[in-house]
Amino acid sequence: MAETQTGESVVGLKDDAVAALLVAESSEQLEAWRVEFLGRKGRLTTVLRGLGSLDIEQRKVAGAAANHLRVELETLFEERQQQAISTRAPAGSIDVTLPGRKSSLGGLHPSTQMIREITQAFNEMGFQTIEGPEIELERYNFDLLNIPAGHPARDKWDTIWVDSESRGDMLLRTHTSPMQARVMETSDPPVRVVVPGKCYRYESTDATHEWHFNQVEGLAVDEGITFADLKGTLYEFARRIFGASRKVRFRCDYFPFVEPGVDMSIDWNGNWIEILGAGMVHPKVLEGVGYDSSKYTGFAFGMGPERVSMLRNDINDIRHFFANDLRFLTQF
Ligand code: YSA
């Protein structure tokens, strides 16, 4: 065994050093270990310094062992340091030694932003915002809207039915209009509501059609409401969202739950883009929910906020809204 002038054996020093290194975990403990064994006044350095006082034969043996131990301990120290760093900061975790970076904040989806702007415009005109179920019953989506089973108008709303063992009349709502019946069933006139929400249709997609999209429904029922109120309200909405100079067009349209019915389009670079369907609530719909249709009249509309946003922001394809591409989403 190589015994040195300090009386410390190289083997004993190695045992102490290895045992102490194994329990050193924090960077402070590792540094203390380095100072104790490899530092300028450390135990191994002291051993190396004491070699000079040994006779030549002893110096050769003890010197070789001590130098070998120095290389060995330096290697072990580096390995242990790496190990401690990788257990302390696994890949992807916070590296507290890095300079601070600004965290990126998320934002509201462009559809949500548009829905909020639209509902706010109507809130300021006295409409209250409410929401309804996306999984709907056939009765509300069709029957109470004067679209009984077998009615050809059902084809307009290509329906995704819910596969259920207990009942066969559940579907993903094809429009927000079922909320007309739900609201009137549970409240007496006067009624003024807007209903934003997601709709689903079993149809192929193109630049202006998605199979899932949002709508904002509007309903006003009271004594003495006329078609002039419908037009005045929708003109005011268009003025607030698109400005006074944007051209607006009303055309006759057919929906079984209104009489008369219209659609409204907005000018887009010389083309008319339809943004909503509307009309005077059909007397059969009023009577279906127990309202007296000789006393009350009303108007209703259903618009597509993604289409409104396309017109406002010059977006050429509705599919961008749901593609989850940050290059699109972060522009809003
Ligand atoms: C009509 C009369 C009322 O008294 C009340 C509401 C309505 C609207 C009716 N419920 C309806 O859904 N009509 S609609 O099929 O023409 O859609 C209305 C609006 O929703 C469209 O003008 C469009 O803006 C949007 N929309 C419809 N299908 C869409 C769509 N947006 C994106 N993708 C689709 N596939």
Short mmCIF file of C-alpha atoms and ligand atoms in Angstrom, two decimals:
data_model
loop_
_atom_site.label_atom_id
_atom_site.label_comp_id
_atom_site.label_asym_id
_atom_site.label_seq_id
_atom_site.Cartn_x
_atom_site.Cartn_y
_atom_site.Cartn_z
CA MET A 1 0.00 0.00 0.00
CA ALA A 2 1.44 3.44 -0.94
CA GLU A 3 1.89 5.26 2.37
CA THR A 4 2.79 8.95 2.11
CA GLN A 5 4.65 11.37 4.39
CA THR A 6 1.35 12.77 5.69
CA GLY A 7 0.46 9.30 6.88
CA GLU A 8 -2.58 9.17 4.57
CA SER A 9 -2.75 6.04 2.42
CA VAL A 10 -3.78 6.59 -1.22
CA VAL A 11 -6.25 3.72 -0.98
CA GLY A 12 -7.84 5.12 2.16
CA LEU A 13 -8.04 8.55 0.54
CA LYS A 14 -9.73 7.03 -2.50
CA ASP A 15 -12.31 5.21 -0.37
CA ASP A 16 -13.16 8.41 1.53
CA ALA A 17 -13.35 10.46 -1.65
CA VAL A 18 -15.58 8.00 -3.53
CA ALA A 19 -17.95 7.56 -0.56
CA ALA A 20 -18.25 11.34 -0.07
CA LEU A 21 -18.81 11.95 -3.78
CA LEU A 22 -21.68 9.48 -3.92
CA VAL A 23 -23.70 11.42 -1.35
CA ALA A 24 -22.91 14.88 -2.75
CA GLU A 25 -25.96 16.06 -4.74
CA SER A 26 -26.33 19.80 -4.71
CA SER A 27 -23.86 22.06 -6.48
CA GLU A 28 -22.77 23.37 -3.05
CA GLN A 29 -22.01 19.83 -1.79
CA LEU A 30 -20.09 19.00 -4.98
CA GLU A 31 -18.00 22.16 -4.67
CA ALA A 32 -17.25 21.38 -1.01
CA TRP A 33 -16.12 17.89 -2.07
CA ARG A 34 -13.86 19.34 -4.77
CA VAL A 35 -12.25 21.71 -2.26
CA GLU A 36 -11.75 18.93 0.32
CA PHE A 37 -10.11 16.42 -2.03
CA LEU A 38 -8.82 18.25 -5.11
CA GLY A 39 -8.51 21.85 -3.90
CA ARG A 40 -5.17 23.68 -3.46
CA LYS A 41 -5.11 22.74 0.22
CA GLY A 42 -7.11 19.56 -0.34
CA ARG A 43 -6.19 16.12 0.91
CA LEU A 44 -4.83 14.77 -2.39
CA THR A 45 -2.83 17.92 -3.09
CA THR A 46 -1.30 17.64 0.38
CA VAL A 47 -0.36 14.05 -0.36
CA LEU A 48 1.24 15.07 -3.66
CA ARG A 49 3.16 17.91 -1.97
CA GLY A 50 4.52 15.52 0.66
CA LEU A 51 6.06 13.21 -1.94
CA GLY A 52 9.28 15.25 -2.03
CA SER A 53 10.29 14.14 1.44
CA LEU A 54 10.11 10.43 0.58
CA ASP A 55 13.11 8.48 -0.60
CA ILE A 56 13.34 7.86 -4.32
CA GLU A 57 11.88 4.34 -4.35
CA GLN A 58 8.93 5.24 -2.08
CA ARG A 59 8.36 8.48 -4.08
CA LYS A 60 8.09 6.52 -7.34
CA VAL A 61 5.44 4.13 -6.02
CA ALA A 62 3.45 6.66 -3.97
CA GLY A 63 3.74 9.36 -6.69
CA ALA A 64 2.38 7.07 -9.39
CA ALA A 65 -0.52 5.97 -7.17
CA ALA A 66 -1.39 9.53 -6.12
CA ASN A 67 -1.27 10.90 -9.67
CA HIS A 68 -3.38 8.02 -10.86
CA LEU A 69 -5.85 8.76 -8.09
CA ARG A 70 -5.98 12.47 -9.09
CA VAL A 71 -6.99 11.57 -12.67
CA GLU A 72 -9.50 9.04 -11.37
CA LEU A 73 -11.09 11.50 -8.91
CA GLU A 74 -11.27 14.31 -11.48
CA THR A 75 -13.07 11.98 -13.91
CA LEU A 76 -15.48 10.77 -11.22
CA PHE A 77 -16.16 14.37 -10.18
CA GLU A 78 -17.05 15.42 -13.74
CA GLU A 79 -19.35 12.41 -14.19
CA ARG A 80 -21.10 13.13 -10.90
CA GLN A 81 -21.55 16.78 -11.86
CA GLN A 82 -23.18 15.82 -15.18
CA GLN A 83 -25.41 13.31 -13.42
CA ALA A 84 -26.52 15.90 -10.87
CA ILE A 85 -27.32 18.44 -13.63
CA SER A 86 -29.38 15.95 -15.62
CA THR A 87 -31.43 14.78 -12.60
CA ARG A 88 -31.89 18.34 -11.38
CA ALA A 89 -33.03 19.74 -14.75
CA PRO A 90 -34.58 17.05 -16.98
CA ALA A 91 -35.04 17.97 -20.66
CA GLY A 92 -37.80 20.53 -21.12
CA SER A 93 -37.86 21.62 -17.49
CA ILE A 94 -37.05 25.11 -16.29
CA ASP A 95 -33.38 25.98 -16.39
CA VAL A 96 -33.04 28.58 -13.64
CA THR A 97 -29.67 29.66 -14.96
CA LEU A 98 -31.14 30.95 -18.23
CA PRO A 99 -31.90 34.67 -18.53
CA GLY A 100 -35.62 35.50 -18.20
CA ARG A 101 -37.80 35.41 -21.31
CA LYS A 102 -41.19 37.02 -21.91
CA SER A 103 -43.91 34.39 -21.64
CA SER A 104 -46.25 34.22 -24.64
CA LEU A 105 -49.90 34.87 -23.86
CA GLY A 106 -52.75 33.14 -25.66
CA GLY A 107 -55.66 35.07 -27.10
CA LEU A 108 -59.33 34.64 -27.88
CA HIS A 109 -60.14 32.61 -30.99
CA PRO A 110 -61.18 34.85 -33.93
CA SER A 111 -64.67 33.28 -33.91
CA THR A 112 -65.05 34.10 -30.20
CA GLN A 113 -63.88 37.67 -30.81
CA MET A 114 -66.44 38.10 -33.60
CA ILE A 115 -69.24 36.50 -31.58
CA ARG A 116 -68.53 38.87 -28.70
CA GLU A 117 -68.59 41.89 -31.00
CA ILE A 118 -71.86 40.79 -32.61
CA THR A 119 -73.61 39.97 -29.33
CA GLN A 120 -72.42 43.25 -27.83
CA ALA A 121 -73.95 45.19 -30.73
CA PHE A 122 -77.29 43.50 -30.03
CA ASN A 123 -76.92 43.83 -26.23
CA GLU A 124 -76.67 47.58 -26.77
CA MET A 125 -79.96 47.38 -28.71
CA GLY A 126 -81.67 45.67 -25.74
CA PHE A 127 -81.09 41.97 -26.51
CA GLN A 128 -79.97 39.58 -23.77
CA THR A 129 -77.34 36.87 -24.49
CA ILE A 130 -78.17 33.25 -23.60
CA GLU A 131 -76.78 29.84 -24.64
CA GLY A 132 -78.32 26.44 -25.38
CA PRO A 133 -77.45 22.76 -25.89
CA GLU A 134 -75.39 21.57 -28.86
CA ILE A 135 -76.91 18.08 -28.62
CA GLU A 136 -80.53 18.83 -29.39
CA LEU A 137 -83.84 16.99 -29.74
CA GLU A 138 -85.53 16.61 -33.12
CA ARG A 139 -88.58 18.30 -31.60
CA TYR A 140 -86.71 21.60 -31.07
CA ASN A 141 -84.40 21.46 -34.09
CA PHE A 142 -87.27 20.69 -36.50
CA ASP A 143 -90.83 19.93 -35.26
CA LEU A 144 -91.46 23.09 -33.22
CA LEU A 145 -89.97 25.12 -36.09
CA ASN A 146 -92.75 23.95 -38.40
CA ILE A 147 -90.51 21.33 -40.07
CA PRO A 148 -92.26 18.00 -39.36
CA ALA A 149 -90.74 14.61 -40.31
CA GLY A 150 -90.81 14.18 -44.09
CA HIS A 151 -90.87 17.93 -44.75
CA PRO A 152 -88.57 18.58 -47.75
CA ALA A 153 -86.98 21.54 -45.89
CA ARG A 154 -85.23 19.06 -43.59
CA ASP A 155 -82.89 18.32 -46.52
CA LYS A 156 -81.50 21.88 -46.23
CA TRP A 157 -80.10 20.99 -42.83
CA ASP A 158 -78.08 17.82 -43.49
CA THR A 159 -78.16 16.35 -40.05
CA ILE A 160 -75.64 14.48 -37.91
CA TRP A 161 -77.76 12.19 -35.71
CA VAL A 162 -76.59 10.98 -32.30
CA ASP A 163 -76.36 7.20 -32.13
CA SER A 164 -78.13 6.30 -28.89
CA GLU A 165 -79.64 2.98 -27.74
CA SER A 166 -82.27 4.70 -25.60
CA ARG A 167 -83.72 7.18 -28.11
CA GLY A 168 -83.49 7.99 -31.81
CA ASP A 169 -84.40 11.68 -31.75
CA MET A 170 -81.12 13.23 -30.68
CA LEU A 171 -78.91 15.19 -33.06
CA LEU A 172 -76.13 17.75 -33.22
CA ARG A 173 -78.08 20.98 -33.75
CA THR A 174 -77.92 22.13 -37.35
CA HIS A 175 -78.70 25.75 -36.42
CA THR A 176 -79.27 27.83 -33.31
CA SER A 177 -82.98 28.28 -34.13
CA PRO A 178 -84.12 25.49 -31.72
CA MET A 179 -83.37 28.01 -28.96
CA GLN A 180 -86.29 30.13 -30.24
CA ALA A 181 -88.73 27.45 -29.05
CA ARG A 182 -86.80 26.74 -25.84
CA VAL A 183 -86.81 30.43 -24.84
CA MET A 184 -90.48 31.00 -25.66
CA GLU A 185 -91.52 27.81 -23.86
CA THR A 186 -90.01 29.09 -20.62
CA SER A 187 -90.75 32.84 -20.75
CA ASP A 188 -93.58 35.20 -21.59
CA PRO A 189 -93.29 38.14 -24.02
CA PRO A 190 -91.65 40.56 -24.38
CA VAL A 191 -88.63 38.49 -25.50
CA ARG A 192 -85.37 39.88 -26.90
CA VAL A 193 -82.47 37.41 -26.97
CA VAL A 194 -79.34 36.59 -28.96
CA VAL A 195 -77.99 33.03 -28.82
CA PRO A 196 -74.41 32.34 -29.97
CA GLY A 197 -73.24 28.74 -30.36
CA LYS A 198 -71.78 25.91 -32.38
CA CYS A 199 -73.76 24.14 -35.16
CA TYR A 200 -73.00 21.00 -37.16
CA ARG A 201 -74.03 19.85 -40.62
CA TYR A 202 -73.24 16.71 -42.58
CA GLU A 203 -72.01 18.60 -45.61
CA SER A 204 -68.85 18.95 -47.65
CA THR A 205 -66.64 21.95 -47.07
CA ASP A 206 -65.56 24.75 -49.38
CA ALA A 207 -64.30 28.34 -49.02
CA THR A 208 -67.57 29.51 -47.43
CA HIS A 209 -68.89 26.29 -45.86
CA GLU A 210 -67.61 24.28 -42.89
CA TRP A 211 -69.24 21.16 -41.43
CA HIS A 212 -69.05 22.82 -37.97
CA PHE A 213 -69.39 26.56 -37.55
CA ASN A 214 -70.98 29.13 -35.26
CA GLN A 215 -74.26 30.94 -35.54
CA VAL A 216 -75.78 33.82 -33.61
CA GLU A 217 -79.55 33.54 -33.37
CA GLY A 218 -81.73 36.56 -32.63
CA LEU A 219 -85.35 36.64 -31.48
CA ALA A 220 -87.66 39.52 -30.59
CA VAL A 221 -91.33 38.91 -29.72
CA ASP A 222 -93.78 41.49 -28.41
CA GLU A 223 -97.05 43.19 -29.27
CA GLY A 224 -96.86 45.22 -32.47
CA ILE A 225 -93.48 44.08 -33.84
CA THR A 226 -93.33 44.50 -37.63
CA PHE A 227 -91.06 43.76 -40.56
CA ALA A 228 -89.82 47.37 -40.28
CA ASP A 229 -88.38 46.50 -36.84
CA LEU A 230 -86.55 43.52 -38.38
CA LYS A 231 -85.03 45.62 -41.14
CA GLY A 232 -84.19 48.53 -38.82
CA THR A 233 -82.44 46.25 -36.32
CA LEU A 234 -80.41 44.41 -38.96
CA TYR A 235 -79.43 47.64 -40.76
CA GLU A 236 -78.25 49.04 -37.43
CA PHE A 237 -76.27 45.84 -36.79
CA ALA A 238 -74.62 46.12 -40.25
CA ARG A 239 -73.82 49.79 -39.66
CA ARG A 240 -72.12 49.00 -36.33
CA ILE A 241 -70.08 46.05 -37.64
CA PHE A 242 -69.24 47.12 -41.22
CA GLY A 243 -69.63 50.92 -41.12
CA ALA A 244 -72.28 53.13 -42.71
CA SER A 245 -70.93 52.95 -46.28
CA ARG A 246 -70.95 49.14 -46.72
CA LYS A 247 -73.73 47.98 -49.07
CA VAL A 248 -76.41 45.64 -47.65
CA ARG A 249 -78.91 43.58 -49.62
CA PHE A 250 -82.16 41.89 -48.48
CA ARG A 251 -83.72 39.19 -50.69
CA CYS A 252 -86.76 36.99 -50.23
CA ASP A 253 -85.88 33.55 -48.87
CA TYR A 254 -87.83 30.58 -47.57
CA PHE A 255 -87.64 29.11 -44.06
CA PRO A 256 -90.63 27.12 -42.74
CA PHE A 257 -90.45 28.93 -39.39
CA VAL A 258 -90.93 32.46 -40.78
CA GLU A 259 -93.42 34.27 -42.96
CA PRO A 260 -92.19 36.29 -44.81
CA GLY A 261 -88.55 35.19 -44.92
CA VAL A 262 -85.41 36.98 -46.16
CA ASP A 263 -81.68 36.61 -46.34
CA MET A 264 -79.20 39.43 -45.92
CA SER A 265 -75.97 39.78 -47.88
CA ILE A 266 -73.04 42.17 -47.61
CA ASP A 267 -71.03 43.51 -50.52
CA TRP A 268 -67.53 41.99 -50.73
CA ASN A 269 -65.43 43.44 -53.53
CA GLY A 270 -68.42 43.48 -55.86
CA ASN A 271 -69.81 40.09 -54.77
CA TRP A 272 -72.72 39.54 -52.40
CA ILE A 273 -71.88 37.26 -49.46
CA GLU A 274 -74.89 35.95 -47.51
CA ILE A 275 -74.42 36.31 -43.77
CA LEU A 276 -77.86 35.55 -42.34
CA GLY A 277 -81.37 34.26 -42.77
CA ALA A 278 -84.28 36.08 -41.09
CA GLY A 279 -88.01 36.69 -41.09
CA MET A 280 -91.19 37.29 -39.12
CA VAL A 281 -91.78 34.38 -36.73
CA HIS A 282 -94.41 32.04 -38.23
CA PRO A 283 -97.74 32.01 -36.30
CA LYS A 284 -97.47 28.20 -36.08
CA VAL A 285 -94.17 28.55 -34.17
CA LEU A 286 -95.74 31.04 -31.75
CA GLU A 287 -98.75 28.80 -31.19
CA GLY A 288 -96.55 25.69 -30.80
CA VAL A 289 -95.05 27.21 -27.65
CA GLY A 290 -98.38 28.50 -26.33
CA TYR A 291 -98.15 32.16 -27.43
CA ASP A 292 -101.28 33.92 -28.70
CA SER A 293 -100.38 34.69 -32.34
CA SER A 294 -103.26 37.16 -32.67
CA LYS A 295 -101.68 39.27 -29.93
CA TYR A 296 -97.94 38.78 -30.41
CA THR A 297 -95.67 39.05 -33.41
CA GLY A 298 -91.91 38.80 -33.68
CA PHE A 299 -88.86 38.60 -35.88
CA ALA A 300 -85.89 36.25 -35.81
CA PHE A 301 -82.57 35.84 -37.58
CA GLY A 302 -79.61 33.45 -37.65
CA MET A 303 -76.18 34.62 -38.82
CA GLY A 304 -72.75 33.07 -39.31
CA PRO A 305 -70.06 34.94 -37.33
CA GLU A 306 -67.24 33.30 -39.33
CA ARG A 307 -68.76 34.75 -42.52
CA VAL A 308 -69.03 38.16 -40.84
CA SER A 309 -65.38 37.93 -39.78
CA MET A 310 -64.36 36.95 -43.33
CA LEU A 311 -65.98 40.11 -44.64
CA ARG A 312 -64.53 42.31 -41.93
CA ASN A 313 -60.99 40.93 -42.14
CA ASP A 314 -60.73 39.98 -45.82
CA ILE A 315 -60.34 36.24 -45.14
CA ASN A 316 -60.76 34.18 -48.29
CA ASP A 317 -61.43 30.72 -46.81
CA ILE A 318 -63.62 29.81 -43.84
CA ARG A 319 -61.56 26.65 -43.23
CA HIS A 320 -58.74 28.76 -41.76
CA PHE A 321 -60.88 29.29 -38.65
CA PHE A 322 -60.70 25.65 -37.58
CA ALA A 323 -57.31 24.56 -38.98
CA ASN A 324 -55.49 25.53 -35.75
CA ASP A 325 -52.68 27.19 -37.69
CA LEU A 326 -50.97 29.75 -35.43
CA ARG A 327 -49.89 31.80 -38.45
CA PHE A 328 -53.61 32.55 -38.96
CA LEU A 329 -54.75 32.66 -35.34
CA THR A 330 -52.06 35.07 -34.14
CA GLN A 331 -53.09 37.71 -36.68
CA PHE A 332 -56.17 38.59 -34.60
C1 YSA B 1 -83.70 32.00 -40.54
C2 YSA B 1 -84.90 32.58 -40.12
C3 YSA B 1 -85.09 32.80 -38.78
O1 YSA B 1 -86.30 33.33 -38.32
C4 YSA B 1 -84.11 32.49 -37.84
C5 YSA B 1 -82.91 31.91 -38.26
C6 YSA B 1 -82.73 31.68 -39.60
C7 YSA B 1 -81.47 31.02 -40.05
C8 YSA B 1 -81.64 29.51 -40.19
N1 YSA B 1 -81.77 28.86 -38.92
C9 YSA B 1 -80.41 28.95 -40.88
O2 YSA B 1 -79.66 28.18 -40.31
N2 YSA B 1 -80.23 29.43 -42.11
S1 YSA B 1 -78.91 29.12 -42.99
O3 YSA B 1 -78.79 27.73 -43.20
O4 YSA B 1 -79.01 29.90 -44.19
O5 YSA B 1 -77.70 29.62 -42.15
C10 YSA B 1 -77.67 30.93 -41.63
C11 YSA B 1 -76.26 31.48 -41.70
O6 YSA B 1 -75.36 30.59 -41.06
C12 YSA B 1 -75.73 31.59 -43.13
O7 YSA B 1 -76.14 32.81 -43.71
C13 YSA B 1 -74.24 31.56 -42.89
O8 YSA B 1 -73.77 32.81 -42.47
C14 YSA B 1 -74.13 30.57 -41.76
N3 YSA B 1 -73.86 29.22 -42.26
C15 YSA B 1 -74.77 28.32 -42.72
N4 YSA B 1 -74.18 27.19 -43.11
C16 YSA B 1 -72.85 27.37 -42.92
C17 YSA B 1 -72.64 28.66 -42.39
N5 YSA B 1 -71.43 29.12 -42.07
C18 YSA B 1 -70.40 28.30 -42.32
N6 YSA B 1 -70.50 27.05 -42.82
C19 YSA B 1 -71.69 26.56 -43.14
N7 YSA B 1 -71.80 25.32 -43.64
#
